[in-house]
Amino acid sequence: MPRYSTGEVPGGHGYVHKAAMNGNCKTDNGGLKNGYVKNGMCPEEQLLNGGLYKRTFHEAFEETPMLVAVLTYMGYGILTLFGYLRDFLRAWKIEKCHNATEREAQKDFVPLYQDFENFYTRNLYMRIRDNWNRPVCSVPGERVDVMERFSDDYNWTFKFTGRVIKGVINMGSYNYLGFAQNSGFCAEASADSLQRYGGGVCSTRQEMGNLDKHEELERLVARFLGVDAAMTYGMGFATNSMNIPALAGKGCLILSDELNHASLVLGARLSGATIRIFKHNNMQSLEKLLRDAIVQGQPRTHRPWRKILILVEGIYSMEGSIVRLPEVIALKKKYKAYLYLDEAHSIGALGPSGRGVVDYFGLDPRDVDIMMGTFTKSFGGAGGYIGGTKVLVDYLRKHSHSTAYATSMSPPVAEQIITSMKCIMGEDGSSLGRERVEQLAENTRYFRRRLTEMGFIIYGNSDSPVVPLMLYMPAKIGAFGREMLKRNIGVVVVGFPATPIIESRARFCVSAAHTKEMLDEALNRISEVGDLLQLKYSRHHFVPLLDRPFDETTYEESED
């Protein structure tokens, strides 16, 4: 099913917005005037929001064309039928079976895994497997070198040709601020740290693995976020999956956005708390769950919940959407709930000073109870952090599994994060960090605008550096990735089950390290492949207004 920004429903020739507390402007006939709201907000929206937003906020999720949806379902249906046919041929030894099977000695055992569970992998994923796990043999900067490979058994195994594809424009890495480098001040600082501390710590923080660099990093993170204290971890995924169980348990209620990352989902499940899902970025859905939780309490006993924890992300990495944080904070205050904010993709990439979605909306960090983020994207390192009150951090130091059992962060990685974070904060005596944050915002707006003008369907917020371009049909997933690599552009393509079955996409990640020439080259190649594969599905052709102000881009919608 198609998805929309909160308050939007499909209809007419474009987006039809229903009047909602989270702010969507409505005309007399229920549609947008000219398909456009100036600056993404209207007077009614500001009134309905009660002045929650201090800046414009606009994101779009264009409806999937009906014909494309039907053809996509038919494509998956045909592939499924052929999959059953091939499984039949494999069972009768007519076709060679490449997939793993139970050992003959264990045939009478209860199966360790069900063969049918690998149906998608055997029969659908294998057709396009060459688009993933491509070996990169250079620093993952704005350009990468990719080792060329081929398969002579339909992607079950790969062989290298010995040739390296040089200078591929990297549109897939999360290197938002361009700090993933093998030269420069960050690399030099990490090399010095390697000489002094070595590569690993070989102990947990609670034992012999607590270095002065870890303490320095935590003080710096707390200052960067504007909170009392912070705790750092060696793995971003485990920061979520191992800390949420320490914060919630039986008798607690977790309200989770339906598109939250797998690490948040796993952490919620491991906690043993009751989990309820609200529609993506939909404040009416969230408020209904909060109201019902307060009124009805726990199932059967109707006792009050021990605590209610709301889980959201800053930028949703598959949708490119930004959380409606002012409204989430207003609701959590109204219903006395706690807020857990995952800023894995937004920290460093959003806000005037790169301090994430809280900075982006101009909010008080103290209004977010648990601030989580990772160092793997904007900082070019690894690991994650939890920030908040000193009471919270002291509690996690004693009760978090990541603290008690996980090996400490590698010292060179910690130094990489410290150096890049100081650069963003301007504490290195230069304006390089601020310039990179501004360049990322400029590149993002330019890249998104050009793709929209070309006629592609683009999801997400206009300020999000994560840019999903919709492919839809299963055959076009593999074709798009291959054709882009032929043109020296490295992209990430995503399909079912990582996305809904009819919403396969290519996901671009814009970086401050991308020059305008690189973006233009990538855009030209994307347009070529879009024409070749007929990917320009958008029915909204945006025409720039001739009388627009020089500092704004406004659009009127025209029909063919």
Coordinates of C-alpha atoms in Angstrom, one line a residue:
M1 CA 0.0 0.0 0.0
P2 CA 1.2 3.6 -0.7
R3 CA 2.3 5.7 2.3
Y4 CA 1.9 9.4 2.9
S5 CA 3.1 12.1 5.2
T6 CA 0.9 12.2 8.3
G7 CA -2.5 13.6 7.5
E8 CA -2.3 12.8 3.7
V9 CA -4.6 10.5 1.8
P10 CA -4.6 9.7 -1.9
G11 CA -7.0 11.4 -4.2
G12 CA -7.5 13.7 -7.2
H13 CA -4.5 14.5 -9.3
G14 CA -1.9 14.7 -6.5
Y15 CA -1.9 14.8 -2.7
V16 CA -5.1 15.4 -0.9
H17 CA -4.6 16.5 2.7
K18 CA -7.0 16.1 5.5
A19 CA -7.0 18.7 8.2
A20 CA -5.1 17.3 11.1
M21 CA -3.4 18.5 14.3
N22 CA 0.0 17.9 12.8
G23 CA -0.6 20.4 10.1
N24 CA -1.7 19.8 6.5
C25 CA -3.3 22.6 4.6
K26 CA -6.7 22.0 2.9
T27 CA -8.5 23.9 0.2
D28 CA -12.3 24.0 -0.2
N29 CA -12.3 21.0 -2.5
G30 CA -9.9 19.0 -0.3
G31 CA -6.9 19.4 -2.5
L32 CA -3.8 21.5 -2.4
K33 CA -3.8 24.9 -4.2
N34 CA -1.7 24.3 -7.3
G35 CA -0.4 21.2 -5.6
Y36 CA 1.9 23.4 -3.5
V37 CA 2.0 25.0 0.0
K38 CA 4.4 27.9 0.2
N39 CA 7.4 26.9 2.4
G40 CA 5.7 23.6 3.2
M41 CA 3.3 25.2 5.8
C42 CA 0.2 27.3 5.7
P43 CA -1.5 29.6 8.3
E44 CA -4.0 26.9 9.3
E45 CA -1.1 24.5 9.9
Q46 CA 0.7 26.8 12.2
L47 CA -2.5 27.3 14.2
L48 CA -3.2 23.6 14.3
N49 CA 0.3 22.9 15.5
G50 CA 0.0 25.5 18.2
G51 CA 3.3 27.0 17.2
L52 CA 5.2 23.8 17.7
Y53 CA 7.3 24.1 14.6
K54 CA 10.0 26.9 14.4
R55 CA 10.9 25.9 10.8
T56 CA 9.3 24.7 7.6
F57 CA 8.6 20.9 7.4
H58 CA 7.7 19.2 4.2
E59 CA 7.9 15.6 3.1
A60 CA 6.1 13.6 0.4
F61 CA 5.2 10.0 -0.4
E62 CA 3.6 10.0 -3.8
E63 CA 1.0 7.3 -4.5
T64 CA 2.1 4.2 -6.4
P65 CA 0.6 4.3 -9.9
M66 CA -2.1 1.6 -10.1
L67 CA -0.7 0.1 -13.3
V68 CA 2.7 -0.1 -11.7
A69 CA 1.3 -1.8 -8.6
V70 CA -0.6 -4.4 -10.6
L71 CA 2.4 -5.2 -12.8
T72 CA 4.7 -5.5 -9.7
Y73 CA 2.3 -8.0 -8.0
M74 CA 2.1 -9.9 -11.3
G75 CA 5.9 -9.9 -11.5
Y76 CA 6.3 -11.4 -8.0
G77 CA 3.5 -13.9 -8.8
I78 CA 5.3 -15.1 -11.9
L79 CA 8.6 -15.4 -10.1
T80 CA 6.9 -17.4 -7.3
L81 CA 5.4 -19.8 -9.7
F82 CA 8.7 -20.4 -11.5
G83 CA 10.2 -20.8 -8.0
Y84 CA 7.9 -23.7 -7.2
L85 CA 8.6 -25.2 -10.6
R86 CA 12.4 -25.1 -10.0
D87 CA 12.0 -26.5 -6.5
F88 CA 10.0 -29.4 -8.1
L89 CA 12.9 -30.0 -10.5
R90 CA 15.4 -29.8 -7.7
A91 CA 13.5 -32.4 -5.7
W92 CA 13.6 -34.8 -8.6
K93 CA 17.3 -34.2 -9.2
I94 CA 16.5 -32.7 -12.7
E95 CA 18.1 -29.4 -11.6
K96 CA 21.2 -29.2 -9.4
C97 CA 20.4 -27.9 -5.9
H98 CA 22.9 -25.3 -4.7
N99 CA 21.3 -24.3 -1.4
A100 CA 22.2 -25.7 2.0
T101 CA 20.3 -28.9 3.1
E102 CA 20.3 -31.0 6.3
R103 CA 23.1 -33.6 6.5
E104 CA 22.1 -37.1 5.7
A105 CA 23.0 -38.2 9.3
Q106 CA 20.4 -35.8 10.6
K107 CA 17.5 -36.6 8.3
D108 CA 15.5 -38.0 11.2
F109 CA 16.1 -35.0 13.4
V110 CA 13.6 -32.2 13.8
P111 CA 14.8 -29.7 11.1
L112 CA 17.2 -27.1 12.4
Y113 CA 15.7 -24.7 9.8
Q114 CA 12.8 -25.1 7.4
D115 CA 13.7 -25.4 3.8
F116 CA 10.7 -23.4 2.7
E117 CA 11.9 -20.4 4.7
N118 CA 14.7 -20.0 2.1
F119 CA 12.3 -20.0 -0.8
Y120 CA 12.7 -16.3 -1.4
T121 CA 16.5 -16.6 -1.2
R122 CA 16.7 -19.6 -3.5
N123 CA 14.4 -18.4 -6.2
L124 CA 14.1 -14.6 -6.2
Y125 CA 17.1 -13.1 -4.3
M126 CA 19.6 -15.2 -6.3
R127 CA 18.5 -13.6 -9.5
I128 CA 19.8 -10.2 -8.3
R129 CA 22.3 -11.2 -5.7
D130 CA 25.2 -9.6 -7.7
N131 CA 23.9 -6.2 -6.6
W132 CA 25.0 -6.7 -3.0
N133 CA 28.2 -7.5 -1.2
R134 CA 30.3 -6.0 -3.9
P135 CA 33.9 -6.0 -2.6
V136 CA 35.3 -2.4 -2.3
C137 CA 39.1 -2.1 -2.2
S138 CA 39.6 1.5 -1.3
V139 CA 38.5 4.0 1.3
P140 CA 34.7 4.5 1.2
G141 CA 34.9 8.1 0.3
E142 CA 33.1 10.1 -2.4
R143 CA 34.6 7.7 -4.9
V144 CA 35.5 4.0 -4.4
D145 CA 37.3 1.3 -6.3
V146 CA 35.3 -1.9 -6.8
M147 CA 36.7 -5.3 -7.6
E148 CA 35.1 -6.7 -10.7
R149 CA 33.5 -10.2 -10.4
F150 CA 31.3 -12.5 -12.4
S151 CA 29.2 -15.6 -11.9
D152 CA 28.9 -18.7 -14.2
D153 CA 26.3 -20.5 -12.0
Y154 CA 23.5 -17.9 -11.8
N155 CA 24.9 -15.9 -8.8
W156 CA 25.4 -18.9 -6.5
T157 CA 29.1 -18.2 -6.5
F158 CA 31.3 -15.4 -7.8
K159 CA 34.8 -15.3 -9.3
F160 CA 37.1 -12.2 -9.6
T161 CA 38.3 -11.1 -13.0
G162 CA 41.4 -9.5 -11.5
R163 CA 40.2 -6.1 -12.8
V164 CA 39.4 -3.1 -10.5
I165 CA 36.7 -0.6 -11.5
K166 CA 38.3 2.7 -10.5
G167 CA 36.7 5.9 -9.4
V168 CA 33.1 4.8 -8.9
I169 CA 31.0 7.7 -7.6
N170 CA 29.8 6.4 -4.2
M171 CA 26.1 7.2 -3.7
G172 CA 25.5 4.5 -1.2
S173 CA 27.7 5.0 1.9
Y174 CA 26.5 6.9 5.0
N175 CA 29.5 9.2 4.8
Y176 CA 27.4 12.2 5.3
L177 CA 30.1 14.7 6.2
G178 CA 33.0 13.1 4.3
F179 CA 35.0 12.1 7.4
A180 CA 35.6 8.6 6.1
Q181 CA 39.1 9.3 4.8
N182 CA 42.5 7.7 4.7
S183 CA 44.4 11.0 4.8
G184 CA 43.9 14.3 6.6
F185 CA 43.7 15.3 10.3
C186 CA 41.2 12.5 11.3
A187 CA 43.4 9.7 9.8
E188 CA 46.6 11.2 11.3
A189 CA 45.0 11.4 14.8
S190 CA 43.8 7.8 14.5
A191 CA 47.3 6.7 13.4
D192 CA 48.8 8.4 16.4
S193 CA 46.3 6.7 18.7
L194 CA 47.1 3.4 17.2
Q195 CA 50.8 3.9 17.9
R196 CA 50.1 4.8 21.5
Y197 CA 47.2 2.4 22.5
G198 CA 47.3 -0.3 19.9
G199 CA 44.3 -1.6 17.9
G200 CA 42.2 -3.2 20.6
V201 CA 41.5 -3.1 24.4
C202 CA 40.7 -6.8 25.1
S203 CA 38.5 -6.0 28.0
T204 CA 35.1 -4.5 29.0
R205 CA 34.7 -1.0 30.3
Q206 CA 33.9 -2.4 33.8
E207 CA 37.2 -4.3 34.0
M208 CA 40.5 -3.2 32.3
G209 CA 39.0 -1.6 29.2
N210 CA 38.2 1.9 30.4
L211 CA 40.7 4.2 28.8
D212 CA 41.2 8.0 29.2
K213 CA 40.1 8.3 25.5
H214 CA 36.7 6.7 26.3
E215 CA 36.2 9.2 29.2
E216 CA 37.2 12.1 26.9
L217 CA 34.9 10.9 24.2
E218 CA 31.9 10.7 26.6
R219 CA 32.5 14.2 28.0
L220 CA 32.7 15.5 24.4
V221 CA 29.5 13.7 23.3
A222 CA 27.6 15.1 26.3
R223 CA 28.8 18.6 25.5
F224 CA 27.9 18.1 21.8
L225 CA 24.4 16.9 22.6
G226 CA 23.8 19.5 25.3
V227 CA 23.0 16.9 27.9
D228 CA 24.4 16.1 31.4
A229 CA 26.2 12.9 30.6
A230 CA 26.8 10.2 27.9
M231 CA 27.8 6.6 27.6
T232 CA 29.5 5.2 24.5
Y233 CA 29.5 1.7 23.1
G234 CA 31.6 -0.2 20.5
M235 CA 28.6 -1.3 18.3
G236 CA 25.7 0.9 17.1
F237 CA 23.2 -2.0 16.7
A238 CA 23.9 -3.3 20.2
T239 CA 23.5 0.2 21.6
N240 CA 19.8 -0.1 20.9
S241 CA 19.3 -3.9 21.2
M242 CA 21.1 -4.2 24.6
N243 CA 20.0 -0.9 26.3
I244 CA 16.3 -0.9 25.7
P245 CA 16.0 -4.1 27.8
A246 CA 17.7 -2.3 30.6
L247 CA 15.1 0.5 30.4
A248 CA 11.9 -1.4 30.0
G249 CA 10.6 -4.8 31.1
K250 CA 7.5 -6.7 32.1
G251 CA 4.6 -4.4 33.0
C252 CA 6.0 -1.6 30.7
L253 CA 4.5 -0.5 27.4
I254 CA 6.6 0.3 24.4
L255 CA 5.1 2.4 21.5
S256 CA 7.2 1.9 18.4
D257 CA 6.9 3.5 15.0
E258 CA 6.1 0.9 12.4
L259 CA 9.2 1.7 10.4
N260 CA 11.7 1.6 13.2
H261 CA 15.1 0.0 12.6
A262 CA 15.6 -3.7 13.4
S263 CA 17.9 -2.9 16.3
L264 CA 15.0 -1.0 18.0
V265 CA 12.6 -3.8 17.2
L266 CA 15.0 -6.4 18.7
G267 CA 15.6 -4.3 21.8
A268 CA 11.9 -3.9 22.4
R269 CA 11.3 -7.7 22.0
L270 CA 14.2 -8.6 24.3
S271 CA 12.9 -6.3 27.0
G272 CA 9.8 -8.4 27.6
A273 CA 7.6 -5.3 27.6
T274 CA 4.3 -5.1 25.8
I275 CA 4.8 -3.6 22.3
R276 CA 2.2 -1.7 20.3
I277 CA 2.9 -0.2 16.9
F278 CA 1.8 3.2 15.6
K279 CA 1.6 4.3 12.0
H280 CA 4.7 5.9 10.6
N281 CA 5.1 9.5 11.8
N282 CA 1.3 9.6 12.4
M283 CA 0.6 11.6 15.5
Q284 CA -3.1 10.7 15.6
S285 CA -2.2 7.0 15.7
L286 CA 0.4 7.6 18.5
E287 CA -2.0 9.7 20.6
K288 CA -4.7 7.1 20.3
L289 CA -2.4 4.5 21.6
L290 CA -1.2 6.8 24.5
R291 CA -4.8 7.6 25.4
D292 CA -5.9 4.0 25.4
A293 CA -2.9 3.0 27.4
I294 CA -3.7 5.6 30.1
V295 CA -7.4 4.8 30.2
Q296 CA -7.3 1.0 30.0
G297 CA -4.0 0.2 31.6
Q298 CA -2.5 -3.3 31.4
P299 CA -4.5 -6.2 29.8
R300 CA -6.8 -8.2 32.1
T301 CA -5.7 -6.5 35.4
H302 CA -6.1 -2.9 34.1
R303 CA -3.4 -1.8 36.4
P304 CA -1.5 1.3 35.3
W305 CA 1.6 0.6 33.2
R306 CA 4.9 0.8 35.1
K307 CA 6.2 3.2 32.4
I308 CA 5.4 4.0 28.7
L309 CA 8.4 4.4 26.4
I310 CA 8.0 5.9 22.9
L311 CA 10.6 4.7 20.3
V312 CA 11.3 6.9 17.2
E313 CA 14.1 7.6 14.8
G314 CA 15.5 11.0 13.7
I315 CA 15.8 10.0 10.0
Y316 CA 14.1 6.8 8.9
S317 CA 16.8 5.1 6.8
M318 CA 14.5 3.5 4.2
E319 CA 11.9 6.3 3.8
G320 CA 14.1 9.4 4.1
S321 CA 11.5 10.9 6.4
I322 CA 12.2 13.0 9.5
V323 CA 10.4 12.4 12.8
R324 CA 7.8 15.0 13.7
L325 CA 9.7 15.6 16.9
P326 CA 7.9 18.7 18.2
E327 CA 4.6 16.9 18.2
V328 CA 6.1 13.7 19.7
I329 CA 7.5 15.7 22.5
A330 CA 4.2 17.5 23.1
L331 CA 2.4 14.2 23.3
K332 CA 4.9 12.6 25.6
K333 CA 4.6 15.5 28.0
K334 CA 0.8 15.5 27.8
Y335 CA 0.6 11.8 28.6
K336 CA 3.7 11.6 30.9
A337 CA 5.5 9.1 28.7
Y338 CA 9.3 8.7 28.1
L339 CA 10.9 9.3 24.7
Y340 CA 13.7 7.3 23.2
L341 CA 15.2 9.0 20.1
D342 CA 17.5 7.1 17.7
E343 CA 19.6 9.6 15.9
A344 CA 21.8 7.1 13.9
H345 CA 21.3 8.9 10.6
S346 CA 20.4 12.4 11.8
I347 CA 23.2 13.2 14.2
G348 CA 25.8 15.3 12.3
A349 CA 23.5 15.3 9.2
L350 CA 20.7 17.7 10.4
G351 CA 20.6 21.0 12.1
P352 CA 22.4 24.3 11.7
S353 CA 25.3 23.0 13.8
G354 CA 25.0 19.3 12.9
R355 CA 23.5 18.3 16.3
G356 CA 20.8 16.2 14.8
V357 CA 17.0 16.4 14.7
V358 CA 16.7 18.2 18.0
D359 CA 18.9 21.0 16.6
Y360 CA 17.0 20.9 13.3
F361 CA 13.8 21.8 15.0
G362 CA 15.4 24.1 17.6
L363 CA 14.2 22.1 20.6
D364 CA 15.6 21.6 24.1
P365 CA 17.7 18.4 24.3
R366 CA 16.3 17.9 27.9
D367 CA 12.9 17.2 26.4
V368 CA 14.2 13.9 25.0
D369 CA 14.7 11.4 27.8
I370 CA 17.0 9.0 26.1
M371 CA 19.1 10.3 23.2
M372 CA 20.7 7.6 21.1
G373 CA 23.0 7.8 18.1
T374 CA 25.8 6.1 16.2
F375 CA 29.3 7.1 15.1
T376 CA 29.2 5.0 12.0
K377 CA 27.7 7.6 9.6
S378 CA 28.6 11.3 10.0
F379 CA 31.7 10.7 12.1
G380 CA 33.3 8.0 9.9
G381 CA 33.9 5.7 12.9
A382 CA 32.0 2.9 14.6
G383 CA 29.9 2.4 17.7
G384 CA 27.1 4.3 19.4
Y385 CA 26.1 6.4 22.4
I386 CA 23.3 7.1 24.9
G387 CA 22.9 10.6 26.2
G388 CA 20.7 12.0 28.9
T389 CA 20.6 12.8 32.6
K390 CA 23.5 11.7 34.8
V391 CA 21.0 9.4 36.7
L392 CA 20.2 7.7 33.4
V393 CA 23.8 7.2 32.4
D394 CA 24.8 6.0 35.8
Y395 CA 22.0 3.5 35.7
L396 CA 23.1 2.1 32.3
R397 CA 26.7 1.8 33.4
K398 CA 25.5 -0.8 36.0
H399 CA 22.6 -2.5 34.1
S400 CA 23.4 -2.4 30.4
H401 CA 24.6 -5.7 28.9
S402 CA 26.7 -3.7 26.4
T403 CA 28.6 -2.2 29.3
A404 CA 29.1 -5.4 31.3
Y405 CA 29.9 -7.8 28.5
A406 CA 31.0 -6.0 25.4
T407 CA 34.6 -5.2 24.6
S408 CA 35.5 -1.5 24.7
M409 CA 35.7 0.7 21.7
S410 CA 38.9 0.5 19.7
P411 CA 41.2 3.5 20.7
P412 CA 41.9 4.6 17.0
V413 CA 38.1 4.6 16.4
A414 CA 37.5 6.7 19.5
E415 CA 40.1 9.1 18.3
Q416 CA 38.5 9.3 14.9
I417 CA 35.2 10.2 16.5
I418 CA 36.8 12.8 18.9
T419 CA 38.6 14.5 16.0
S420 CA 35.6 14.7 13.7
M421 CA 33.2 15.8 16.4
K422 CA 35.6 18.6 17.5
C423 CA 35.7 19.7 13.8
I424 CA 31.9 19.8 13.6
M425 CA 31.8 21.8 16.9
G426 CA 34.5 24.2 15.6
E427 CA 36.9 23.3 18.5
D428 CA 39.7 22.6 16.1
G429 CA 40.0 26.3 15.3
S430 CA 38.5 26.0 11.8
S431 CA 35.1 26.5 10.2
L432 CA 35.5 23.2 8.2
G433 CA 32.9 21.3 10.2
R434 CA 30.2 24.0 9.8
E435 CA 31.0 24.3 6.1
R436 CA 30.5 20.5 5.7
V437 CA 27.2 20.6 7.5
E438 CA 26.1 23.5 5.2
Q439 CA 27.4 21.7 2.1
L440 CA 25.5 18.6 3.0
A441 CA 22.3 20.5 3.3
E442 CA 22.9 22.3 0.0
N443 CA 23.8 19.0 -1.8
T444 CA 20.7 17.3 -0.4
R445 CA 18.2 19.9 -1.6
Y446 CA 19.9 20.1 -5.0
F447 CA 19.9 16.3 -5.5
R448 CA 16.3 15.9 -4.4
R449 CA 15.1 18.8 -6.5
R450 CA 16.8 17.6 -9.7
L451 CA 15.4 14.0 -9.3
T452 CA 11.9 15.4 -8.8
E453 CA 12.2 17.6 -11.9
M454 CA 13.3 14.5 -13.9
G455 CA 10.0 12.8 -13.1
F456 CA 11.1 10.1 -10.5
I457 CA 9.1 9.3 -7.5
I458 CA 11.2 10.3 -4.5
Y459 CA 10.2 9.6 -0.9
G460 CA 11.0 11.5 2.3
N461 CA 11.7 14.9 3.7
S462 CA 13.2 17.7 1.5
D463 CA 16.1 18.0 4.0
S464 CA 16.9 14.3 4.4
P465 CA 20.2 13.2 2.9
V466 CA 18.7 9.7 2.6
V467 CA 17.0 9.7 -0.8
P468 CA 14.8 6.7 -1.8
L469 CA 14.0 6.5 -5.6
M470 CA 11.2 4.1 -6.3
L471 CA 11.8 1.2 -8.6
Y472 CA 8.8 -1.0 -7.8
M473 CA 9.1 -4.0 -10.1
P474 CA 11.4 -6.9 -9.1
A475 CA 13.2 -7.1 -12.4
K476 CA 14.2 -3.4 -12.3
I477 CA 15.9 -3.8 -8.9
G478 CA 18.8 -5.8 -10.4
A479 CA 18.8 -4.0 -13.7
F480 CA 19.1 -0.5 -12.1
G481 CA 22.0 -1.6 -9.9
R482 CA 23.9 -3.2 -12.8
E483 CA 23.3 -0.3 -15.3
M484 CA 24.4 2.3 -12.8
L485 CA 27.7 0.4 -12.1
K486 CA 28.3 0.2 -15.8
R487 CA 28.1 4.0 -15.8
N488 CA 30.6 4.1 -12.8
I489 CA 27.9 5.0 -10.2
G490 CA 27.7 2.9 -7.1
V491 CA 24.2 2.6 -5.6
V492 CA 22.3 0.6 -3.1
V493 CA 19.1 -1.1 -4.2
V494 CA 16.5 -2.5 -1.8
G495 CA 13.6 -4.9 -2.3
F496 CA 11.2 -7.2 -0.5
P497 CA 11.3 -8.3 2.4
A498 CA 13.3 -5.2 3.5
T499 CA 10.6 -3.0 2.0
P500 CA 6.9 -3.6 1.2
I501 CA 6.5 -5.9 -1.8
I502 CA 5.5 -3.2 -4.2
E503 CA 7.9 -0.6 -2.9
S504 CA 11.3 -1.7 -4.1
R505 CA 13.7 1.2 -4.4
A506 CA 17.2 2.6 -4.9
R507 CA 18.5 4.4 -1.8
F508 CA 21.0 7.2 -2.4
C509 CA 23.0 8.8 0.4
V510 CA 24.2 12.3 -0.3
S511 CA 27.5 13.4 1.2
A512 CA 29.2 16.8 1.8
A513 CA 32.2 15.3 0.0
H514 CA 30.2 15.2 -3.3
T515 CA 31.0 18.1 -5.5
K516 CA 28.4 19.6 -7.8
E517 CA 30.2 18.0 -10.8
M518 CA 29.9 14.6 -9.2
L519 CA 26.2 15.1 -8.4
D520 CA 25.5 16.3 -11.9
E521 CA 27.3 13.3 -13.4
A522 CA 25.3 10.9 -11.2
L523 CA 22.1 12.7 -12.0
N524 CA 22.7 12.5 -15.7
R525 CA 23.4 8.8 -15.4
I526 CA 20.4 8.2 -13.3
S527 CA 18.3 10.0 -15.9
E528 CA 19.7 7.8 -18.6
V529 CA 19.0 4.6 -16.7
G530 CA 15.6 6.0 -15.8
D531 CA 14.7 6.4 -19.4
L532 CA 16.2 3.0 -20.3
L533 CA 14.2 1.1 -17.6
Q534 CA 11.1 3.5 -17.7
L535 CA 11.4 4.5 -14.1
K536 CA 10.0 8.0 -14.3
Y537 CA 6.7 7.1 -12.8
S538 CA 5.7 10.5 -11.3
R539 CA 2.5 12.0 -12.5
H540 CA 3.3 15.3 -11.0
H541 CA 5.4 17.4 -13.3
F542 CA 6.8 20.3 -11.4
V543 CA 7.2 23.6 -13.3
P544 CA 9.4 26.3 -11.6
L545 CA 7.5 29.6 -11.3
L546 CA 9.0 32.4 -13.2
D547 CA 8.3 34.9 -10.5
R548 CA 9.7 33.0 -7.6
P549 CA 12.0 34.7 -5.1
F550 CA 15.7 34.1 -5.7
D551 CA 16.2 32.2 -2.4
E552 CA 13.2 29.9 -2.7
T553 CA 12.1 27.2 -5.2
T554 CA 8.4 26.9 -5.6
Y555 CA 6.4 24.8 -8.0
E556 CA 3.1 24.6 -9.7
E557 CA 1.7 21.3 -10.7
S558 CA 0.8 20.7 -14.3
E559 CA -0.9 17.7 -16.0
D560 CA 0.1 16.3 -19.4

